[in-house]
Amino acid sequence: MKNYLTGLIDSNLFFLSLILFVIVLPLSVALISVVGGLVLLTAILEDTRKAKWERIKQRKIILLIPLIFLLYFVSTLFTLQYNKSFYDVQKTLFYLVFPLAFSMGKEMNSQQKRFVLFSLTISTVSAIIIAIFRWKFTVLENESLTVRDISLVSHIRFGFQLILMIWFWALIMLNNYRLLTKAKRIGILVLITVYIGFLLFQQSLTGIIALVSSAVLFLFYLVTKLSTRKRIPIVILFIALLLAPLIYLYSSINKFYDIEKVNPNSIEKVTINGNQYKHDFSRKMVENGHYVYLYICQKEMKEEWNKIADVKYDSTGVNGYPIRATLIRYLTSKGLRKDAEGVKALTEKDIENIERGIANVIYEKKYSLYPRIYQTIWEYHVYSETGYANNQSFSQRIEFAKAAITIIKDNWLFGVGTGNWKTAFSNAFKENGANIEESNYASSHNQYLNYMVKFGVIGCLFIMFIIIYPVVKTKRYNDQLLMLLLTFMFFANFADSNLETHVGSSFFFFFYCYFLTGPKNYLFLTISNHCCPGNRI
């Protein structure tokens, strides 16, 4: 083992710094910056100036990426408003750091390049274990901690790391199937299953969309490599992968809009206790097909709830909403009336859920994706009926996108710059009459719209060219893992501005530069390396 590790390291400190970076990537947002700087420092200090200069000349193509950072910097200088910070420039430092580091960093061999990904496997599995531990034990103390909060970094960005690992191990299996023992094949399948399972468990729609989109590309790739006879099952799987999410979504929407029919003229007016119901037919909010604002008797609810619950009726729940509002929605979701009899029908688990701020019995399902889909449909329904978008992820994104389009219409060629986009968005929200509180104002959760807001169509196309051209120039489009990375990030960027987040930009540009440099045959275990005799795992 000692000889193996000594041979693997091969006096390559840059290689060690890369291992350290992927270890902290899923574990600590703070350490990402520290170790990212260490990667660059190692590349600068290690080896002779002549050797570094030779590597820079060979890899100069990736030095196009810092031009994006320069674009941010210059735009900020010319458009920065008084008393504003260089926040956007700070967020895009990794556009600069990793291209510089990988342009001069010491060369790695195939085994070292694989080992970096092996190290990320260990750190992502460790991060999953820590997340499960936090979910299992921390939630009891902090009820507001949801499954999307349990990972140590953003659940969306952590999902990208899991997807990359899914495809790395899938390609290792595909390219080296005969070399792997049965036990190792089973181990890889278990590992992939764990990754997919946790991705679903965290209910990250962005991550799931990214995985499915890259899976479509992967199946298309397989079709081109197989004989005609073997293509048939892959084509069937390809079609199923495209249709299954659409069918499931269509079914979920139909289920949501299967709403009870109520006749205002014949609806019951009083409870069995003789108290008056309040029916508000003007408010169309529904839960599980039942109208929320029908069959409400606050007097009976309050009296009965205060008898059985620790958190009283007029208190505020952990989600920041009044308990009475959560109770009304929860009773509706169970098809119960909002009166004494409805409250009496609640179980101890129901009472606990309401006190924790859970507004629908569906959200109790922790191991299902349906609650996340239901929540998105519910948010859109509320938004379409009322225009209300506050504190609703999907609805707010609609308003963010509308504001971005409003800005782009007036500044489509060169954008408004990185120094005053916040002011531009604030003005756009007011111009659009958005029903959203000022504290919730934000930029578009769409990377391409954000680029166009700040730099216009010209700037957006320039950035896309800068990212795509090095792949074409180096012919790295033959790198299966790089193409899968570009595919799932391309689709994920429609749902979030991932390249303008700390973890998102560090993840993408690290692996973008990582795959553009070094040996191309790292996915094949039989390639001999000069430092280590064995290449089987």
Coordinates of C-alpha atoms in Angstrom, one line a residue:
M1 CA 0.0 0.0 0.0
K2 CA 2.8 2.4 0.9
N3 CA 4.6 1.8 -2.4
Y4 CA 1.3 2.1 -4.2
L5 CA 0.6 5.5 -2.7
T6 CA 4.1 6.7 -3.2
G7 CA 4.0 5.8 -6.8
L8 CA 0.5 7.3 -7.2
I9 CA 1.5 10.6 -5.8
D10 CA 4.7 10.7 -7.9
S11 CA 6.0 13.9 -6.2
N12 CA 3.0 15.7 -7.7
L13 CA 1.7 18.3 -5.2
F14 CA -0.8 19.7 -7.7
F15 CA -2.4 16.3 -7.8
L16 CA -2.7 16.2 -4.0
S17 CA -4.2 19.7 -4.0
L18 CA -6.9 18.5 -6.4
I19 CA -7.7 15.5 -4.1
L20 CA -8.0 17.9 -1.2
F21 CA -10.4 20.1 -3.2
V22 CA -12.8 17.4 -4.2
I23 CA -12.8 16.1 -0.6
V24 CA -14.0 19.5 0.8
L25 CA -16.4 20.2 -2.2
P26 CA -19.4 18.4 -0.8
L27 CA -18.5 19.0 2.9
S28 CA -17.7 22.7 3.5
V29 CA -18.7 25.9 1.6
A30 CA -16.0 27.9 3.5
L31 CA -13.2 25.4 2.7
I32 CA -14.0 25.5 -1.0
S33 CA -12.5 29.0 -1.3
V34 CA -9.5 28.2 0.9
V35 CA -8.6 25.0 -0.9
G36 CA -9.4 26.5 -4.3
G37 CA -6.8 29.1 -3.5
L38 CA -4.4 26.4 -2.4
V39 CA -4.8 24.6 -5.8
L40 CA -3.8 27.8 -7.6
L41 CA -0.9 28.5 -5.2
T42 CA 0.4 24.9 -5.6
A43 CA 0.3 25.3 -9.4
I44 CA 2.2 28.5 -9.2
L45 CA 4.9 27.3 -6.8
E46 CA 5.5 23.8 -7.9
D47 CA 8.0 22.9 -10.7
T48 CA 10.3 25.2 -12.7
R49 CA 9.1 28.3 -14.6
K50 CA 10.2 26.8 -17.8
A51 CA 8.1 23.6 -17.3
K52 CA 5.1 25.7 -16.3
W53 CA 5.5 27.9 -19.3
E54 CA 5.6 24.9 -21.6
R55 CA 2.4 23.6 -20.1
I56 CA 0.7 27.0 -20.4
K57 CA 1.5 27.1 -24.1
Q58 CA 0.1 23.6 -24.5
R59 CA -3.1 24.4 -22.6
K60 CA -3.5 28.0 -23.5
I61 CA -7.0 27.3 -24.8
I62 CA -8.5 27.2 -21.3
L63 CA -7.2 30.7 -20.6
L64 CA -10.2 31.9 -22.7
I65 CA -12.3 31.2 -19.6
P66 CA -10.8 34.1 -17.5
L67 CA -12.2 36.4 -20.2
I68 CA -15.6 35.8 -18.7
F69 CA -14.2 36.9 -15.3
L70 CA -12.7 40.0 -17.1
L71 CA -16.1 40.7 -18.6
Y72 CA -17.7 40.7 -15.1
F73 CA -14.9 42.9 -13.7
V74 CA -15.0 45.5 -16.4
S75 CA -18.8 45.6 -16.5
T76 CA -18.8 46.2 -12.7
L77 CA -16.3 49.0 -13.0
F78 CA -18.3 50.9 -15.5
T79 CA -21.8 50.2 -14.1
L80 CA -21.3 50.0 -10.3
Q81 CA -23.6 52.3 -8.4
Y82 CA -22.5 54.3 -5.4
N83 CA -22.1 52.3 -2.2
K84 CA -22.4 49.0 -3.9
S85 CA -20.0 46.1 -3.6
F86 CA -18.1 43.9 -6.0
Y87 CA -20.3 41.0 -5.0
D88 CA -20.7 39.7 -8.6
V89 CA -17.0 39.8 -9.2
Q90 CA -16.4 37.8 -6.0
K91 CA -18.9 35.1 -7.0
T92 CA -17.1 34.6 -10.3
L93 CA -13.5 34.2 -9.0
F94 CA -13.5 30.6 -9.9
Y95 CA -13.9 31.6 -13.6
L96 CA -10.3 32.9 -13.1
V97 CA -8.7 30.6 -10.4
F98 CA -9.1 27.1 -11.9
P99 CA -8.3 28.0 -15.6
L100 CA -5.0 29.6 -14.3
A101 CA -4.3 26.6 -12.0
F102 CA -4.9 23.9 -14.6
S103 CA -3.0 25.8 -17.3
M104 CA 0.2 25.6 -15.3
G105 CA -0.4 22.7 -12.9
K106 CA 1.8 19.6 -13.1
E107 CA 0.7 16.9 -15.5
M108 CA -1.3 13.9 -14.2
N109 CA -1.4 10.4 -15.6
S110 CA -4.6 8.4 -16.1
Q111 CA -4.5 6.7 -12.8
Q112 CA -4.1 9.9 -10.9
K113 CA -6.9 11.5 -12.9
R114 CA -9.2 8.6 -11.9
F115 CA -8.0 8.8 -8.3
V116 CA -9.3 12.3 -8.0
L117 CA -12.8 11.0 -8.9
F118 CA -12.3 8.1 -6.5
S119 CA -11.7 10.7 -3.8
L120 CA -14.8 12.6 -4.7
T121 CA -16.7 9.3 -4.4
I122 CA -15.5 8.9 -0.8
S123 CA -16.4 12.5 0.1
T124 CA -19.8 12.4 -1.5
V125 CA -20.7 9.2 0.3
S126 CA -19.4 10.7 3.5
A127 CA -21.6 13.8 2.9
I128 CA -24.6 11.5 2.3
I129 CA -24.0 9.7 5.6
I130 CA -23.6 13.1 7.5
A131 CA -26.8 14.4 5.8
I132 CA -28.8 11.3 6.8
F133 CA -27.5 11.6 10.4
R134 CA -28.5 15.3 10.4
W135 CA -32.0 14.5 9.1
K136 CA -32.5 11.6 11.6
F137 CA -31.3 13.4 14.7
T138 CA -31.2 17.2 14.1
V139 CA -34.7 17.5 12.8
L140 CA -36.0 16.5 16.2
E141 CA -34.4 19.7 17.6
N142 CA -35.0 22.0 14.7
E143 CA -38.3 21.1 13.0
S144 CA -37.8 23.6 10.2
L145 CA -34.9 21.6 8.8
T146 CA -36.3 19.9 5.7
V147 CA -34.7 17.1 3.6
R148 CA -33.5 19.8 1.2
D149 CA -31.6 21.4 4.1
I150 CA -29.7 18.4 5.3
S151 CA -26.8 18.4 2.9
L152 CA -23.7 20.5 4.0
V153 CA -23.9 22.5 0.7
S154 CA -26.8 23.5 -1.4
H155 CA -28.9 20.5 -2.3
I156 CA -29.0 21.6 -5.9
R157 CA -25.2 21.8 -6.2
F158 CA -24.7 18.7 -4.2
G159 CA -27.0 17.0 -6.6
F160 CA -24.7 17.9 -9.5
Q161 CA -21.8 16.2 -7.7
L162 CA -23.9 13.1 -7.2
I163 CA -24.9 13.1 -10.9
L164 CA -21.2 13.4 -12.0
M165 CA -20.4 10.4 -9.7
I166 CA -23.3 8.4 -11.2
W167 CA -22.0 8.8 -14.7
F168 CA -18.3 8.3 -13.7
W169 CA -19.1 4.9 -12.2
A170 CA -21.5 4.0 -15.0
L171 CA -18.8 4.7 -17.6
I172 CA -16.2 2.8 -15.5
M173 CA -18.6 -0.2 -15.6
L174 CA -19.4 0.2 -19.3
N175 CA -15.8 0.7 -20.5
N176 CA -14.2 -2.0 -18.2
Y177 CA -17.0 -4.5 -17.7
R178 CA -14.9 -7.6 -18.3
L179 CA -12.1 -6.4 -16.1
L180 CA -14.3 -6.0 -13.1
T181 CA -15.1 -8.9 -10.8
K182 CA -18.8 -9.7 -10.1
A183 CA -18.4 -8.3 -6.6
K184 CA -17.1 -5.0 -7.9
R185 CA -19.9 -4.7 -10.5
I186 CA -22.4 -5.2 -7.7
G187 CA -20.6 -2.7 -5.6
I188 CA -20.8 -0.1 -8.4
L189 CA -24.5 -0.7 -9.0
V190 CA -25.1 -0.3 -5.2
L191 CA -23.2 2.9 -5.2
I192 CA -25.1 4.3 -8.2
T193 CA -28.4 3.3 -6.6
V194 CA -27.4 5.1 -3.4
Y195 CA -26.6 8.2 -5.3
I196 CA -29.9 8.1 -7.3
G197 CA -31.8 7.3 -4.1
F198 CA -30.4 10.3 -2.2
L199 CA -31.1 12.6 -5.2
L200 CA -34.7 11.5 -5.1
F201 CA -34.8 11.7 -1.3
Q202 CA -33.8 15.3 -1.3
Q203 CA -36.6 16.1 -3.8
S204 CA -34.4 18.3 -6.0
L205 CA -36.4 18.8 -9.2
T206 CA -33.4 20.6 -10.8
G207 CA -31.1 17.7 -10.0
I208 CA -33.6 15.2 -11.3
I209 CA -34.1 17.2 -14.5
A210 CA -30.4 17.3 -14.9
L211 CA -30.0 13.6 -14.4
V212 CA -32.8 12.7 -16.8
S213 CA -31.5 15.0 -19.5
S214 CA -28.0 13.5 -19.3
A215 CA -29.5 10.0 -19.3
V216 CA -31.2 10.8 -22.6
L217 CA -27.8 11.8 -24.0
F218 CA -26.2 8.7 -22.6
L219 CA -28.8 6.4 -24.1
F220 CA -28.4 8.2 -27.5
Y221 CA -24.6 7.6 -27.2
L222 CA -25.2 3.9 -26.6
V223 CA -27.5 3.6 -29.6
T224 CA -24.8 4.9 -31.9
K225 CA -22.3 2.3 -30.5
L226 CA -24.5 -0.8 -30.6
S227 CA -25.4 -3.2 -33.4
T228 CA -28.9 -2.8 -34.9
R229 CA -30.2 -5.9 -33.0
K230 CA -29.0 -4.5 -29.7
R231 CA -30.3 -1.0 -30.4
I232 CA -34.0 -2.0 -30.0
P233 CA -34.1 -2.3 -26.2
I234 CA -32.0 0.8 -25.8
V235 CA -34.4 2.8 -28.1
I236 CA -37.3 1.5 -26.1
L237 CA -35.6 2.6 -22.9
F238 CA -34.8 5.9 -24.5
I239 CA -38.5 6.5 -25.4
A240 CA -39.6 5.4 -21.9
L241 CA -37.2 7.8 -20.3
L242 CA -38.6 10.6 -22.3
L243 CA -42.3 9.7 -21.8
A244 CA -42.3 8.4 -18.1
P245 CA -41.7 11.9 -16.5
L246 CA -44.2 13.5 -18.8
I247 CA -46.8 10.9 -18.1
Y248 CA -46.2 11.2 -14.4
L249 CA -46.4 14.9 -14.5
Y250 CA -49.6 14.9 -16.6
S251 CA -51.1 12.4 -14.1
S252 CA -50.1 14.6 -11.1
I253 CA -51.6 17.7 -12.7
N254 CA -54.9 15.8 -13.5
K255 CA -55.0 14.5 -9.9
F256 CA -54.5 18.0 -8.5
Y257 CA -57.3 19.5 -10.6
D258 CA -59.7 16.7 -9.8
I259 CA -61.6 19.2 -7.5
E260 CA -64.8 18.5 -5.7
K261 CA -68.0 20.0 -7.1
V262 CA -69.9 22.2 -4.6
N263 CA -73.3 23.9 -5.0
P264 CA -73.4 27.2 -3.3
N265 CA -77.2 27.0 -3.0
S266 CA -77.3 23.7 -1.3
I267 CA -74.1 23.7 0.8
E268 CA -74.6 23.1 4.6
K269 CA -74.7 26.4 6.5
V270 CA -74.2 25.1 10.1
T271 CA -72.1 22.6 12.0
I272 CA -73.6 19.6 13.8
N273 CA -73.2 21.7 16.9
G274 CA -75.4 24.4 15.4
N275 CA -72.6 27.0 14.8
Q276 CA -72.4 29.0 11.6
Y277 CA -70.0 27.9 8.8
K278 CA -68.2 30.5 6.8
H279 CA -68.0 29.8 3.1
D280 CA -65.8 32.0 0.8
F281 CA -66.4 30.9 -2.8
S282 CA -64.3 33.8 -4.1
R283 CA -61.1 32.1 -2.9
K284 CA -60.2 29.2 -5.1
M285 CA -57.3 27.7 -3.0
V286 CA -57.5 23.9 -2.9
E287 CA -55.8 21.1 -1.0
N288 CA -56.1 17.5 -2.4
G289 CA -59.1 18.5 -4.5
H290 CA -61.0 20.2 -1.6
Y291 CA -61.6 23.9 -1.3
V292 CA -59.7 25.5 1.7
Y293 CA -62.1 28.3 2.5
L294 CA -65.4 26.3 2.7
Y295 CA -66.8 24.7 5.9
I296 CA -64.9 27.0 8.3
C297 CA -66.0 27.5 11.9
Q298 CA -63.1 29.3 13.6
K299 CA -64.8 29.3 17.0
E300 CA -65.1 25.5 17.1
M301 CA -61.6 24.9 15.7
K302 CA -60.0 27.2 18.2
E303 CA -61.7 25.7 21.2
E304 CA -61.1 22.1 20.2
W305 CA -57.5 22.6 19.0
N306 CA -56.4 24.4 22.2
K307 CA -57.6 21.3 24.2
I308 CA -55.4 18.9 22.4
A309 CA -52.3 20.8 21.2
D310 CA -49.3 22.3 22.9
V311 CA -48.9 25.1 20.3
K312 CA -52.0 27.1 20.6
Y313 CA -54.4 28.2 17.9
D314 CA -53.3 31.9 17.7
S315 CA -49.6 31.1 17.9
T316 CA -47.1 31.2 15.0
G317 CA -45.7 27.9 13.8
V318 CA -42.0 27.1 13.1
N319 CA -42.7 27.9 9.4
G320 CA -43.6 31.5 10.2
Y321 CA -47.3 31.1 9.5
P322 CA -50.1 31.1 12.1
I323 CA -51.1 27.7 13.4
R324 CA -54.7 28.4 12.5
A325 CA -53.7 28.8 8.8
T326 CA -51.8 25.5 8.8
L327 CA -54.6 23.8 10.6
I328 CA -57.2 24.9 8.1
R329 CA -55.1 23.7 5.1
Y330 CA -54.2 20.4 6.8
L331 CA -57.9 19.6 7.7
T332 CA -58.8 20.4 4.1
S333 CA -56.1 18.1 2.8
K334 CA -57.6 15.2 4.7
G335 CA -61.1 16.0 3.5
L336 CA -62.2 17.1 6.9
R337 CA -64.4 20.1 7.7
K338 CA -62.9 23.0 9.7
D339 CA -65.0 22.5 12.8
A340 CA -64.9 20.7 16.1
E341 CA -65.6 17.3 14.5
G342 CA -62.8 17.8 12.0
V343 CA -60.2 18.6 14.7
K344 CA -61.4 15.6 16.8
A345 CA -60.7 13.4 13.8
L346 CA -57.0 14.3 13.8
T347 CA -54.5 11.7 15.0
E348 CA -51.5 12.4 17.3
K349 CA -49.3 12.3 14.2
D350 CA -51.5 14.9 12.5
I351 CA -51.3 17.2 15.5
E352 CA -47.5 16.9 15.5
N353 CA -47.4 17.6 11.8
I354 CA -49.5 20.8 12.1
E355 CA -47.4 22.0 15.0
R356 CA -44.3 21.5 12.8
G357 CA -45.8 23.6 10.1
I358 CA -46.8 20.8 7.7
A359 CA -49.8 22.1 5.8
N360 CA -50.9 19.1 3.9
V361 CA -50.9 15.4 4.8
I362 CA -49.1 14.7 1.5
Y363 CA -46.0 16.4 2.8
E364 CA -45.7 13.8 5.5
K365 CA -44.4 11.4 2.8
K366 CA -40.6 11.6 3.3
Y367 CA -39.6 9.0 0.7
S368 CA -41.7 10.2 -2.3
L369 CA -41.1 12.7 -5.0
Y370 CA -44.8 13.4 -5.3
P371 CA -45.0 15.9 -2.4
R372 CA -42.4 18.1 -4.2
I373 CA -44.3 17.9 -7.5
Y374 CA -47.6 18.6 -5.7
Q375 CA -46.1 21.6 -4.0
T376 CA -45.0 23.0 -7.3
I377 CA -48.4 22.5 -8.9
W378 CA -50.0 24.0 -5.8
E379 CA -47.8 27.1 -5.9
Y380 CA -48.7 27.6 -9.6
H381 CA -52.4 27.2 -8.8
V382 CA -52.2 29.8 -6.0
Y383 CA -50.2 32.1 -8.3
S384 CA -52.6 31.7 -11.2
E385 CA -55.6 32.4 -9.1
T386 CA -54.3 35.2 -6.9
G387 CA -51.0 36.5 -8.4
Y388 CA -49.4 35.9 -5.0
A389 CA -45.8 34.7 -5.3
N390 CA -44.2 35.4 -1.9
N391 CA -42.2 32.6 -0.2
Q392 CA -43.1 30.2 -3.0
S393 CA -40.1 28.9 -4.9
F394 CA -41.8 28.2 -8.3
S395 CA -44.1 31.2 -8.3
Q396 CA -41.2 33.5 -7.4
R397 CA -39.2 32.1 -10.3
I398 CA -42.0 33.0 -12.6
E399 CA -41.9 36.6 -11.4
F400 CA -38.1 36.6 -11.5
A401 CA -38.2 35.5 -15.2
K402 CA -40.8 38.0 -16.1
A403 CA -38.7 40.8 -14.6
A404 CA -35.6 39.5 -16.5
I405 CA -37.5 39.5 -19.8
T406 CA -38.8 43.1 -19.1
I407 CA -35.2 44.2 -18.6
I408 CA -33.9 42.4 -21.6
K409 CA -36.5 43.9 -23.9
D410 CA -35.1 47.4 -23.2
N411 CA -31.4 46.4 -23.0
W412 CA -31.3 43.4 -25.3
L413 CA -28.0 44.2 -27.0
F414 CA -25.5 44.9 -24.2
G415 CA -27.5 44.5 -21.0
V416 CA -27.5 46.7 -17.9
G417 CA -24.1 45.6 -16.5
T418 CA -23.2 43.8 -13.4
G419 CA -23.0 46.9 -11.2
N420 CA -26.7 47.8 -11.2
W421 CA -28.7 44.7 -12.1
K422 CA -30.4 44.8 -8.6
T423 CA -31.8 48.2 -9.3
A424 CA -32.9 47.1 -12.8
F425 CA -34.8 44.1 -11.3
S426 CA -36.3 46.2 -8.6
N427 CA -37.7 48.6 -11.2
A428 CA -38.9 45.7 -13.4
F429 CA -40.8 44.2 -10.5
K430 CA -42.6 47.5 -9.9
E431 CA -43.2 48.0 -13.6
N432 CA -44.7 44.5 -13.9
G433 CA -46.9 45.1 -10.8
A434 CA -45.5 41.9 -9.2
N435 CA -47.3 40.7 -6.1
I436 CA -44.0 40.0 -4.3
E437 CA -42.5 41.7 -1.2
E438 CA -39.3 43.7 -1.7
S439 CA -37.4 41.5 0.7
N440 CA -38.0 38.6 -1.8
Y441 CA -36.6 40.5 -4.8
A442 CA -33.9 38.5 -6.6
S443 CA -32.4 38.0 -10.0
S444 CA -33.7 35.4 -12.5
H445 CA -33.1 31.8 -11.4
N446 CA -32.0 31.1 -15.0
Q447 CA -28.3 31.4 -15.9
Y448 CA -29.0 32.4 -19.5
L449 CA -31.5 35.1 -18.6
N450 CA -29.1 36.5 -16.0
Y451 CA -26.3 36.6 -18.6
M452 CA -28.6 38.5 -21.0
V453 CA -29.7 40.9 -18.3
K454 CA -26.1 41.8 -17.4
F455 CA -24.4 41.5 -20.8
G456 CA -27.2 41.4 -23.3
V457 CA -27.5 38.9 -26.1
I458 CA -24.0 39.8 -27.3
G459 CA -22.5 39.0 -23.9
C460 CA -24.5 35.8 -23.5
L461 CA -23.4 34.5 -26.8
F462 CA -19.8 35.5 -26.1
I463 CA -19.8 33.5 -22.8
M464 CA -21.4 30.5 -24.5
F465 CA -18.7 30.6 -27.2
I466 CA -15.9 30.8 -24.6
I467 CA -17.2 27.7 -22.9
I468 CA -17.9 25.6 -26.0
Y469 CA -15.0 26.6 -28.2
P470 CA -12.2 25.0 -26.0
V471 CA -14.1 21.7 -26.1
V472 CA -14.3 21.7 -29.9
K473 CA -10.7 23.0 -30.3
T474 CA -9.2 20.2 -28.1
K475 CA -11.7 17.6 -29.5
R476 CA -12.6 16.7 -25.9
Y477 CA -16.1 16.2 -27.1
N478 CA -15.0 12.6 -27.3
D479 CA -14.7 12.6 -23.5
Q480 CA -17.9 10.9 -22.4
L481 CA -17.9 12.3 -18.9
L482 CA -17.2 15.9 -20.0
M483 CA -20.1 15.8 -22.4
L484 CA -22.4 14.4 -19.7
L485 CA -21.3 17.2 -17.4
L486 CA -22.0 19.9 -20.1
T487 CA -25.4 18.3 -20.8
F488 CA -26.8 18.2 -17.3
M489 CA -25.4 21.6 -16.5
F490 CA -26.9 23.1 -19.7
F491 CA -30.4 22.0 -18.6
A492 CA -29.9 22.7 -14.9
N493 CA -29.0 26.3 -15.8
F494 CA -32.5 26.9 -17.1
A495 CA -33.8 26.3 -13.5
D496 CA -31.1 28.2 -11.6
S497 CA -28.1 30.6 -12.0
N498 CA -25.7 27.9 -11.0
L499 CA -22.6 29.5 -12.5
E500 CA -23.1 32.6 -10.3
T501 CA -23.2 30.6 -7.1
H502 CA -20.1 29.9 -5.0
V503 CA -20.4 26.1 -5.0
G504 CA -21.9 25.9 -8.5
S505 CA -19.1 27.8 -10.2
S506 CA -16.4 26.1 -8.3
F507 CA -17.8 22.7 -9.2
F508 CA -18.3 23.4 -12.8
F509 CA -15.1 25.2 -13.7
F510 CA -13.0 22.8 -11.6
F511 CA -14.2 19.8 -13.6
Y512 CA -14.5 21.7 -16.9
C513 CA -10.7 22.5 -16.7
Y514 CA -10.0 19.0 -15.2
F515 CA -11.6 17.2 -18.2
L516 CA -10.1 19.6 -20.7
T517 CA -6.5 18.9 -19.5
G518 CA -4.5 15.7 -18.8
P519 CA -4.9 12.2 -20.3
K520 CA -8.1 11.3 -22.2
N521 CA -8.0 7.6 -21.4
Y522 CA -8.7 7.8 -17.7
L523 CA -12.0 5.9 -17.9
F524 CA -10.1 2.8 -19.2
L525 CA -8.5 0.7 -16.4
T526 CA -6.1 -1.3 -18.7
I527 CA -4.1 1.7 -19.8
S528 CA -0.6 1.4 -18.4
N529 CA 0.8 4.3 -16.4
H530 CA 4.5 5.1 -15.8
C531 CA 4.2 5.3 -12.1
C532 CA 2.0 2.4 -11.0
P533 CA 2.0 -1.1 -12.5
G534 CA -1.6 -2.1 -11.6
N535 CA -4.6 -0.4 -13.1
R536 CA -7.4 -2.6 -12.0
I537 CA -9.6 -1.4 -9.2

